[in-house]
Amino acid sequence: MAETNWQFVGKIEDLKSRPLQQIEVSGKKLALSYKDNTWGVISGFCNHVGGPLGKGCLEGDYIVCPWHYWKFHRQTGIGQPGYEENRVQQYETK
Ligand code: FES
């Protein structure tokens, strides 16, 4: 079984203050979201041409890339319906 390398990213109360933000873990930019008492972490780079997903906005459970508006599910990283193959990396949280 693979060992998970958990990283501390901040105090919960601080992180809850914004529904979507860019964080950096071990030099990697990630998009952290908090909505309906659940967290989501996906890659901070859009797989179109690298837009900063953590600086986009939330539309329902989708993060909207600020550059050309592609959408990715905030917890699974899967592209919006009809574009599911446009998936970005998803990360576990606890
Ligand atoms: S870089 Fe994200 S939609 Fe183009």
PDB file of N, CA and C and ligand atoms in Angstrom:
ATOM      1  N   MET A   1       0.850  -1.186   0.000  1.00  0.00           N
ATOM      2  CA  MET A   1       0.000   0.000   0.000  1.00  0.00           C
ATOM      3  C   MET A   1       0.890   1.241   0.000  1.00  0.00           C
ATOM      4  N   ALA A   2       0.575   2.175  -0.868  1.00  0.00           N
ATOM      5  CA  ALA A   2       1.369   3.400  -0.963  1.00  0.00           C
ATOM      6  C   ALA A   2       1.120   4.281   0.257  1.00  0.00           C
ATOM      7  N   GLU A   3       2.172   4.860   0.747  1.00  0.00           N
ATOM      8  CA  GLU A   3       2.048   5.761   1.886  1.00  0.00           C
ATOM      9  C   GLU A   3       1.693   7.151   1.365  1.00  0.00           C
ATOM     10  N   THR A   4       0.718   7.777   2.007  1.00  0.00           N
ATOM     11  CA  THR A   4       0.315   9.113   1.603  1.00  0.00           C
ATOM     12  C   THR A   4       1.194  10.131   2.295  1.00  0.00           C
ATOM     13  N   ASN A   5       1.666  11.074   1.542  1.00  0.00           N
ATOM     14  CA  ASN A   5       2.533  12.124   2.073  1.00  0.00           C
ATOM     15  C   ASN A   5       1.690  13.370   2.341  1.00  0.00           C
ATOM     16  N   TRP A   6       1.034  13.404   3.506  1.00  0.00           N
ATOM     17  CA  TRP A   6       0.167  14.529   3.836  1.00  0.00           C
ATOM     18  C   TRP A   6       0.994  15.782   4.080  1.00  0.00           C
ATOM     19  N   GLN A   7       0.467  16.895   3.619  1.00  0.00           N
ATOM     20  CA  GLN A   7       1.130  18.188   3.799  1.00  0.00           C
ATOM     21  C   GLN A   7       0.173  19.144   4.500  1.00  0.00           C
ATOM     22  N   PHE A   8       0.688  19.865   5.483  1.00  0.00           N
ATOM     23  CA  PHE A   8      -0.106  20.893   6.166  1.00  0.00           C
ATOM     24  C   PHE A   8      -0.166  22.118   5.259  1.00  0.00           C
ATOM     25  N   VAL A   9      -1.374  22.606   4.989  1.00  0.00           N
ATOM     26  CA  VAL A   9      -1.480  23.763   4.096  1.00  0.00           C
ATOM     27  C   VAL A   9      -2.021  25.005   4.814  1.00  0.00           C
ATOM     28  N   GLY A  10      -2.453  24.860   6.052  1.00  0.00           N
ATOM     29  CA  GLY A  10      -2.916  26.025   6.787  1.00  0.00           C
ATOM     30  C   GLY A  10      -3.997  25.672   7.785  1.00  0.00           C
ATOM     31  N   LYS A  11      -4.363  26.679   8.583  1.00  0.00           N
ATOM     32  CA  LYS A  11      -5.417  26.478   9.574  1.00  0.00           C
ATOM     33  C   LYS A  11      -6.770  26.457   8.881  1.00  0.00           C
ATOM     34  N   ILE A  12      -7.618  25.536   9.307  1.00  0.00           N
ATOM     35  CA  ILE A  12      -8.932  25.373   8.685  1.00  0.00           C
ATOM     36  C   ILE A  12      -9.704  26.683   8.662  1.00  0.00           C
ATOM     37  N   GLU A  13      -9.712  27.396   9.777  1.00  0.00           N
ATOM     38  CA  GLU A  13     -10.496  28.633   9.832  1.00  0.00           C
ATOM     39  C   GLU A  13      -9.996  29.654   8.815  1.00  0.00           C
ATOM     40  N   ASP A  14      -8.701  29.697   8.597  1.00  0.00           N
ATOM     41  CA  ASP A  14      -8.156  30.622   7.593  1.00  0.00           C
ATOM     42  C   ASP A  14      -8.530  30.171   6.183  1.00  0.00           C
ATOM     43  N   LEU A  15      -8.414  28.874   5.933  1.00  0.00           N
ATOM     44  CA  LEU A  15      -8.664  28.350   4.590  1.00  0.00           C
ATOM     45  C   LEU A  15     -10.144  28.426   4.209  1.00  0.00           C
ATOM     46  N   LYS A  16     -11.022  28.374   5.209  1.00  0.00           N
ATOM     47  CA  LYS A  16     -12.455  28.454   4.940  1.00  0.00           C
ATOM     48  C   LYS A  16     -12.911  29.845   4.516  1.00  0.00           C
ATOM     49  N   SER A  17     -12.064  30.826   4.708  1.00  0.00           N
ATOM     50  CA  SER A  17     -12.480  32.211   4.469  1.00  0.00           C
ATOM     51  C   SER A  17     -12.712  32.518   2.992  1.00  0.00           C
ATOM     52  N   ARG A  18     -12.180  31.684   2.084  1.00  0.00           N
ATOM     53  CA  ARG A  18     -12.390  31.913   0.652  1.00  0.00           C
ATOM     54  C   ARG A  18     -12.880  30.625   0.000  1.00  0.00           C
ATOM     55  N   PRO A  19     -13.876  30.699  -0.874  1.00  0.00           N
ATOM     56  CA  PRO A  19     -14.385  29.479  -1.512  1.00  0.00           C
ATOM     57  C   PRO A  19     -13.375  28.851  -2.476  1.00  0.00           C
ATOM     58  N   LEU A  20     -12.472  29.673  -3.022  1.00  0.00           N
ATOM     59  CA  LEU A  20     -11.467  29.158  -3.955  1.00  0.00           C
ATOM     60  C   LEU A  20     -10.193  29.971  -3.802  1.00  0.00           C
ATOM     61  N   GLN A  21      -9.084  29.253  -3.729  1.00  0.00           N
ATOM     62  CA  GLN A  21      -7.805  29.960  -3.627  1.00  0.00           C
ATOM     63  C   GLN A  21      -6.689  29.096  -4.181  1.00  0.00           C
ATOM     64  N   GLN A  22      -5.634  29.776  -4.532  1.00  0.00           N
ATOM     65  CA  GLN A  22      -4.441  29.068  -4.993  1.00  0.00           C
ATOM     66  C   GLN A  22      -3.537  28.842  -3.790  1.00  0.00           C
ATOM     67  N   ILE A  23      -3.068  27.625  -3.631  1.00  0.00           N
ATOM     68  CA  ILE A  23      -2.109  27.317  -2.575  1.00  0.00           C
ATOM     69  C   ILE A  23      -0.891  26.685  -3.241  1.00  0.00           C
ATOM     70  N   GLU A  24       0.199  26.624  -2.498  1.00  0.00           N
ATOM     71  CA  GLU A  24       1.401  26.000  -3.024  1.00  0.00           C
ATOM     72  C   GLU A  24       1.873  24.950  -2.034  1.00  0.00           C
ATOM     73  N   VAL A  25       2.066  23.736  -2.521  1.00  0.00           N
ATOM     74  CA  VAL A  25       2.521  22.629  -1.691  1.00  0.00           C
ATOM     75  C   VAL A  25       3.738  22.009  -2.365  1.00  0.00           C
ATOM     76  N   SER A  26       4.851  22.009  -1.664  1.00  0.00           N
ATOM     77  CA  SER A  26       6.100  21.460  -2.199  1.00  0.00           C
ATOM     78  C   SER A  26       6.410  22.027  -3.586  1.00  0.00           C
ATOM     79  N   GLY A  27       6.189  23.311  -3.743  1.00  0.00           N
ATOM     80  CA  GLY A  27       6.493  23.980  -4.995  1.00  0.00           C
ATOM     81  C   GLY A  27       5.468  23.784  -6.089  1.00  0.00           C
ATOM     82  N   LYS A  28       4.372  23.089  -5.769  1.00  0.00           N
ATOM     83  CA  LYS A  28       3.338  22.815  -6.774  1.00  0.00           C
ATOM     84  C   LYS A  28       2.115  23.686  -6.490  1.00  0.00           C
ATOM     85  N   LYS A  29       1.647  24.414  -7.489  1.00  0.00           N
ATOM     86  CA  LYS A  29       0.455  25.242  -7.308  1.00  0.00           C
ATOM     87  C   LYS A  29      -0.801  24.384  -7.463  1.00  0.00           C
ATOM     88  N   LEU A  30      -1.730  24.565  -6.494  1.00  0.00           N
ATOM     89  CA  LEU A  30      -2.959  23.785  -6.458  1.00  0.00           C
ATOM     90  C   LEU A  30      -4.150  24.726  -6.274  1.00  0.00           C
ATOM     91  N   ALA A  31      -5.318  24.249  -6.683  1.00  0.00           N
ATOM     92  CA  ALA A  31      -6.555  25.006  -6.487  1.00  0.00           C
ATOM     93  C   ALA A  31      -7.334  24.361  -5.351  1.00  0.00           C
ATOM     94  N   LEU A  32      -7.447  25.080  -4.238  1.00  0.00           N
ATOM     95  CA  LEU A  32      -8.147  24.587  -3.054  1.00  0.00           C
ATOM     96  C   LEU A  32      -9.514  25.246  -2.990  1.00  0.00           C
ATOM     97  N   SER A  33     -10.550  24.419  -2.872  1.00  0.00           N
ATOM     98  CA  SER A  33     -11.906  24.975  -2.770  1.00  0.00           C
ATOM     99  C   SER A  33     -12.586  24.458  -1.515  1.00  0.00           C
ATOM    100  N   TYR A  34     -13.511  25.276  -1.040  1.00  0.00           N
ATOM    101  CA  TYR A  34     -14.311  24.913   0.138  1.00  0.00           C
ATOM    102  C   TYR A  34     -15.743  25.349  -0.129  1.00  0.00           C
ATOM    103  N   LYS A  35     -16.646  24.359  -0.102  1.00  0.00           N
ATOM    104  CA  LYS A  35     -18.049  24.653  -0.404  1.00  0.00           C
ATOM    105  C   LYS A  35     -18.906  23.586   0.263  1.00  0.00           C
ATOM    106  N   ASP A  36     -20.010  23.996   0.849  1.00  0.00           N
ATOM    107  CA  ASP A  36     -20.950  23.065   1.485  1.00  0.00           C
ATOM    108  C   ASP A  36     -20.232  22.133   2.468  1.00  0.00           C
ATOM    109  N   ASN A  37     -19.328  22.691   3.225  1.00  0.00           N
ATOM    110  CA  ASN A  37     -18.579  21.939   4.243  1.00  0.00           C
ATOM    111  C   ASN A  37     -17.707  20.826   3.674  1.00  0.00           C
ATOM    112  N   THR A  38     -17.352  20.925   2.416  1.00  0.00           N
ATOM    113  CA  THR A  38     -16.438  19.939   1.833  1.00  0.00           C
ATOM    114  C   THR A  38     -15.289  20.662   1.132  1.00  0.00           C
ATOM    115  N   TRP A  39     -14.156  19.979   1.123  1.00  0.00           N
ATOM    116  CA  TRP A  39     -12.953  20.522   0.509  1.00  0.00           C
ATOM    117  C   TRP A  39     -12.704  19.848  -0.833  1.00  0.00           C
ATOM    118  N   GLY A  40     -11.973  20.542  -1.661  1.00  0.00           N
ATOM    119  CA  GLY A  40     -11.530  19.963  -2.921  1.00  0.00           C
ATOM    120  C   GLY A  40     -10.151  20.511  -3.248  1.00  0.00           C
ATOM    121  N   VAL A  41      -9.298  19.669  -3.780  1.00  0.00           N
ATOM    122  CA  VAL A  41      -7.980  20.134  -4.240  1.00  0.00           C
ATOM    123  C   VAL A  41      -7.704  19.492  -5.591  1.00  0.00           C
ATOM    124  N   ILE A  42      -7.473  20.347  -6.576  1.00  0.00           N
ATOM    125  CA  ILE A  42      -7.078  19.868  -7.900  1.00  0.00           C
ATOM    126  C   ILE A  42      -5.852  20.662  -8.348  1.00  0.00           C
ATOM    127  N   SER A  43      -5.289  20.243  -9.444  1.00  0.00           N
ATOM    128  CA  SER A  43      -4.133  20.952  -9.987  1.00  0.00           C
ATOM    129  C   SER A  43      -4.426  22.449 -10.113  1.00  0.00           C
ATOM    130  N   GLY A  44      -3.407  23.250  -9.908  1.00  0.00           N
ATOM    131  CA  GLY A  44      -3.567  24.688 -10.067  1.00  0.00           C
ATOM    132  C   GLY A  44      -3.398  25.138 -11.502  1.00  0.00           C
ATOM    133  N   PHE A  45      -3.100  24.202 -12.418  1.00  0.00           N
ATOM    134  CA  PHE A  45      -2.872  24.564 -13.816  1.00  0.00           C
ATOM    135  C   PHE A  45      -3.916  23.915 -14.714  1.00  0.00           C
ATOM    136  N   CYS A  46      -4.600  24.744 -15.446  1.00  0.00           N
ATOM    137  CA  CYS A  46      -5.574  24.283 -16.425  1.00  0.00           C
ATOM    138  C   CYS A  46      -4.836  23.507 -17.517  1.00  0.00           C
ATOM    139  N   ASN A  47      -5.442  22.419 -17.994  1.00  0.00           N
ATOM    140  CA  ASN A  47      -4.757  21.640 -19.018  1.00  0.00           C
ATOM    141  C   ASN A  47      -5.001  22.161 -20.437  1.00  0.00           C
ATOM    142  N   HIS A  48      -5.645  23.313 -20.557  1.00  0.00           N
ATOM    143  CA  HIS A  48      -5.758  23.959 -21.868  1.00  0.00           C
ATOM    144  C   HIS A  48      -4.404  24.578 -22.191  1.00  0.00           C
ATOM    145  N   VAL A  49      -4.101  25.735 -21.606  1.00  0.00           N
ATOM    146  CA  VAL A  49      -2.771  26.317 -21.788  1.00  0.00           C
ATOM    147  C   VAL A  49      -2.213  26.857 -20.473  1.00  0.00           C
ATOM    148  N   GLY A  50      -2.608  26.227 -19.363  1.00  0.00           N
ATOM    149  CA  GLY A  50      -1.951  26.514 -18.084  1.00  0.00           C
ATOM    150  C   GLY A  50      -2.523  27.634 -17.247  1.00  0.00           C
ATOM    151  N   GLY A  51      -3.751  28.004 -17.473  1.00  0.00           N
ATOM    152  CA  GLY A  51      -4.368  29.057 -16.654  1.00  0.00           C
ATOM    153  C   GLY A  51      -4.378  28.680 -15.178  1.00  0.00           C
ATOM    154  N   PRO A  52      -4.335  29.692 -14.300  1.00  0.00           N
ATOM    155  CA  PRO A  52      -4.262  29.452 -12.846  1.00  0.00           C
ATOM    156  C   PRO A  52      -5.634  29.155 -12.237  1.00  0.00           C
ATOM    157  N   LEU A  53      -5.962  27.881 -12.109  1.00  0.00           N
ATOM    158  CA  LEU A  53      -7.312  27.509 -11.665  1.00  0.00           C
ATOM    159  C   LEU A  53      -7.648  28.056 -10.284  1.00  0.00           C
ATOM    160  N   GLY A  54      -6.653  28.156  -9.417  1.00  0.00           N
ATOM    161  CA  GLY A  54      -6.910  28.687  -8.068  1.00  0.00           C
ATOM    162  C   GLY A  54      -7.280  30.157  -8.063  1.00  0.00           C
ATOM    163  N   LYS A  55      -7.106  30.819  -9.204  1.00  0.00           N
ATOM    164  CA  LYS A  55      -7.458  32.232  -9.313  1.00  0.00           C
ATOM    165  C   LYS A  55      -8.707  32.427 -10.159  1.00  0.00           C
ATOM    166  N   GLY A  56      -9.393  31.311 -10.447  1.00  0.00           N
ATOM    167  CA  GLY A  56     -10.642  31.398 -11.191  1.00  0.00           C
ATOM    168  C   GLY A  56     -11.795  31.662 -10.246  1.00  0.00           C
ATOM    169  N   CYS A  57     -12.935  31.091 -10.556  1.00  0.00           N
ATOM    170  CA  CYS A  57     -14.090  31.242  -9.672  1.00  0.00           C
ATOM    171  C   CYS A  57     -14.867  29.932  -9.663  1.00  0.00           C
ATOM    172  N   LEU A  58     -15.740  29.811  -8.680  1.00  0.00           N
ATOM    173  CA  LEU A  58     -16.585  28.624  -8.577  1.00  0.00           C
ATOM    174  C   LEU A  58     -17.919  28.891  -9.254  1.00  0.00           C
ATOM    175  N   GLU A  59     -18.371  27.889 -10.007  1.00  0.00           N
ATOM    176  CA  GLU A  59     -19.703  27.913 -10.599  1.00  0.00           C
ATOM    177  C   GLU A  59     -20.307  26.567 -10.226  1.00  0.00           C
ATOM    178  N   GLY A  60     -21.131  26.556  -9.210  1.00  0.00           N
ATOM    179  CA  GLY A  60     -21.593  25.284  -8.653  1.00  0.00           C
ATOM    180  C   GLY A  60     -20.396  24.539  -8.101  1.00  0.00           C
ATOM    181  N   ASP A  61     -20.213  23.296  -8.516  1.00  0.00           N
ATOM    182  CA  ASP A  61     -19.060  22.517  -8.067  1.00  0.00           C
ATOM    183  C   ASP A  61     -17.919  22.539  -9.075  1.00  0.00           C
ATOM    184  N   TYR A  62     -17.980  23.455 -10.017  1.00  0.00           N
ATOM    185  CA  TYR A  62     -16.927  23.544 -11.029  1.00  0.00           C
ATOM    186  C   TYR A  62     -16.078  24.797 -10.832  1.00  0.00           C
ATOM    187  N   ILE A  63     -14.785  24.610 -10.994  1.00  0.00           N
ATOM    188  CA  ILE A  63     -13.869  25.735 -11.005  1.00  0.00           C
ATOM    189  C   ILE A  63     -13.777  26.218 -12.445  1.00  0.00           C
ATOM    190  N   VAL A  64     -13.980  27.492 -12.620  1.00  0.00           N
ATOM    191  CA  VAL A  64     -13.915  28.089 -13.953  1.00  0.00           C
ATOM    192  C   VAL A  64     -12.541  28.732 -14.129  1.00  0.00           C
ATOM    193  N   CYS A  65     -11.819  28.286 -15.145  1.00  0.00           N
ATOM    194  CA  CYS A  65     -10.497  28.850 -15.430  1.00  0.00           C
ATOM    195  C   CYS A  65     -10.652  30.325 -15.811  1.00  0.00           C
ATOM    196  N   PRO A  66      -9.814  31.191 -15.247  1.00  0.00           N
ATOM    197  CA  PRO A  66      -9.961  32.624 -15.522  1.00  0.00           C
ATOM    198  C   PRO A  66      -9.507  33.035 -16.930  1.00  0.00           C
ATOM    199  N   TRP A  67      -8.815  32.153 -17.647  1.00  0.00           N
ATOM    200  CA  TRP A  67      -8.292  32.569 -18.951  1.00  0.00           C
ATOM    201  C   TRP A  67      -9.276  32.357 -20.096  1.00  0.00           C
ATOM    202  N   HIS A  68      -9.826  31.142 -20.225  1.00  0.00           N
ATOM    203  CA  HIS A  68     -10.748  30.885 -21.340  1.00  0.00           C
ATOM    204  C   HIS A  68     -11.984  30.119 -20.880  1.00  0.00           C
ATOM    205  N   TYR A  69     -12.166  30.058 -19.583  1.00  0.00           N
ATOM    206  CA  TYR A  69     -13.421  29.590 -18.981  1.00  0.00           C
ATOM    207  C   TYR A  69     -13.703  28.094 -19.099  1.00  0.00           C
ATOM    208  N   TRP A  70     -12.690  27.264 -19.304  1.00  0.00           N
ATOM    209  CA  TRP A  70     -12.919  25.834 -19.194  1.00  0.00           C
ATOM    210  C   TRP A  70     -13.268  25.546 -17.740  1.00  0.00           C
ATOM    211  N   LYS A  71     -14.018  24.473 -17.517  1.00  0.00           N
ATOM    212  CA  LYS A  71     -14.488  24.168 -16.160  1.00  0.00           C
ATOM    213  C   LYS A  71     -14.052  22.772 -15.744  1.00  0.00           C
ATOM    214  N   PHE A  72     -13.679  22.661 -14.481  1.00  0.00           N
ATOM    215  CA  PHE A  72     -13.224  21.394 -13.909  1.00  0.00           C
ATOM    216  C   PHE A  72     -13.906  21.190 -12.562  1.00  0.00           C
ATOM    217  N   HIS A  73     -14.364  19.948 -12.332  1.00  0.00           N
ATOM    218  CA  HIS A  73     -15.009  19.676 -11.052  1.00  0.00           C
ATOM    219  C   HIS A  73     -14.003  19.917  -9.930  1.00  0.00           C
ATOM    220  N   ARG A  74     -14.426  20.636  -8.933  1.00  0.00           N
ATOM    221  CA  ARG A  74     -13.501  21.079  -7.881  1.00  0.00           C
ATOM    222  C   ARG A  74     -12.975  19.936  -7.015  1.00  0.00           C
ATOM    223  N   GLN A  75     -13.621  18.760  -7.030  1.00  0.00           N
ATOM    224  CA  GLN A  75     -13.154  17.649  -6.206  1.00  0.00           C
ATOM    225  C   GLN A  75     -12.578  16.499  -7.025  1.00  0.00           C
ATOM    226  N   THR A  76     -13.050  16.331  -8.256  1.00  0.00           N
ATOM    227  CA  THR A  76     -12.554  15.212  -9.066  1.00  0.00           C
ATOM    228  C   THR A  76     -11.568  15.656 -10.138  1.00  0.00           C
ATOM    229  N   GLY A  77     -11.602  16.916 -10.513  1.00  0.00           N
ATOM    230  CA  GLY A  77     -10.740  17.422 -11.582  1.00  0.00           C
ATOM    231  C   GLY A  77     -11.270  17.115 -12.971  1.00  0.00           C
ATOM    232  N   ILE A  78     -12.416  16.446 -13.055  1.00  0.00           N
ATOM    233  CA  ILE A  78     -12.997  16.081 -14.351  1.00  0.00           C
ATOM    234  C   ILE A  78     -13.605  17.313 -15.020  1.00  0.00           C
ATOM    235  N   GLY A  79     -13.448  17.388 -16.356  1.00  0.00           N
ATOM    236  CA  GLY A  79     -14.018  18.502 -17.096  1.00  0.00           C
ATOM    237  C   GLY A  79     -15.533  18.520 -17.021  1.00  0.00           C
ATOM    238  N   GLN A  80     -16.104  19.647 -17.350  1.00  0.00           N
ATOM    239  CA  GLN A  80     -17.559  19.804 -17.289  1.00  0.00           C
ATOM    240  C   GLN A  80     -18.247  18.787 -18.215  1.00  0.00           C
ATOM    241  N   PRO A  81     -19.546  18.523 -17.984  1.00  0.00           N
ATOM    242  CA  PRO A  81     -20.270  17.563 -18.815  1.00  0.00           C
ATOM    243  C   PRO A  81     -20.087  17.861 -20.302  1.00  0.00           C
ATOM    244  N   GLY A  82     -19.728  16.805 -21.032  1.00  0.00           N
ATOM    245  CA  GLY A  82     -19.448  16.944 -22.460  1.00  0.00           C
ATOM    246  C   GLY A  82     -17.961  17.097 -22.741  1.00  0.00           C
ATOM    247  N   TYR A  83     -17.192  17.413 -21.708  1.00  0.00           N
ATOM    248  CA  TYR A  83     -15.739  17.614 -21.852  1.00  0.00           C
ATOM    249  C   TYR A  83     -14.990  16.859 -20.746  1.00  0.00           C
ATOM    250  N   GLU A  84     -15.532  15.714 -20.361  1.00  0.00           N
ATOM    251  CA  GLU A  84     -14.983  14.968 -19.227  1.00  0.00           C
ATOM    252  C   GLU A  84     -13.522  14.563 -19.427  1.00  0.00           C
ATOM    253  N   GLU A  85     -13.099  14.415 -20.682  1.00  0.00           N
ATOM    254  CA  GLU A  85     -11.709  14.003 -20.930  1.00  0.00           C
ATOM    255  C   GLU A  85     -10.704  15.104 -20.596  1.00  0.00           C
ATOM    256  N   ASN A  86     -11.172  16.317 -20.447  1.00  0.00           N
ATOM    257  CA  ASN A  86     -10.292  17.432 -20.071  1.00  0.00           C
ATOM    258  C   ASN A  86     -10.087  17.434 -18.563  1.00  0.00           C
ATOM    259  N   ARG A  87      -9.434  16.406 -18.079  1.00  0.00           N
ATOM    260  CA  ARG A  87      -9.315  16.202 -16.640  1.00  0.00           C
ATOM    261  C   ARG A  87      -7.963  16.698 -16.136  1.00  0.00           C
ATOM    262  N   VAL A  88      -7.962  17.291 -14.934  1.00  0.00           N
ATOM    263  CA  VAL A  88      -6.716  17.662 -14.276  1.00  0.00           C
ATOM    264  C   VAL A  88      -6.556  16.798 -13.024  1.00  0.00           C
ATOM    265  N   GLN A  89      -5.349  16.760 -12.518  1.00  0.00           N
ATOM    266  CA  GLN A  89      -5.023  15.943 -11.342  1.00  0.00           C
ATOM    267  C   GLN A  89      -5.868  16.363 -10.126  1.00  0.00           C
ATOM    268  N   GLN A  90      -6.306  15.357  -9.377  1.00  0.00           N
ATOM    269  CA  GLN A  90      -7.067  15.581  -8.145  1.00  0.00           C
ATOM    270  C   GLN A  90      -6.207  15.096  -6.986  1.00  0.00           C
ATOM    271  N   TYR A  91      -6.355  15.734  -5.834  1.00  0.00           N
ATOM    272  CA  TYR A  91      -5.589  15.363  -4.641  1.00  0.00           C
ATOM    273  C   TYR A  91      -6.536  15.134  -3.473  1.00  0.00           C
ATOM    274  N   GLU A  92      -6.134  14.222  -2.594  1.00  0.00           N
ATOM    275  CA  GLU A  92      -6.932  13.916  -1.411  1.00  0.00           C
ATOM    276  C   GLU A  92      -6.726  14.997  -0.345  1.00  0.00           C
ATOM    277  N   THR A  93      -7.728  15.165   0.499  1.00  0.00           N
ATOM    278  CA  THR A  93      -7.632  16.097   1.614  1.00  0.00           C
ATOM    279  C   THR A  93      -8.092  15.397   2.886  1.00  0.00           C
ATOM    280  N   LYS A  94      -7.665  15.916   3.995  1.00  0.00           N
ATOM    281  CA  LYS A  94      -8.200  15.463   5.287  1.00  0.00           C
ATOM    282  C   LYS A  94      -8.056  16.580   6.299  1.00  0.00           C
TER     283      LYS A  94
HETATM  284  S1  FES B   1      -5.994  28.154 -19.968  1.00  0.00           S
HETATM  285 FE1  FES B   1      -7.757  27.476 -18.921  1.00  0.00          FE
HETATM  286  S2  FES B   1      -9.317  27.622 -20.374  1.00  0.00           S
HETATM  287 FE2  FES B   1      -7.538  28.248 -21.445  1.00  0.00          FE
END
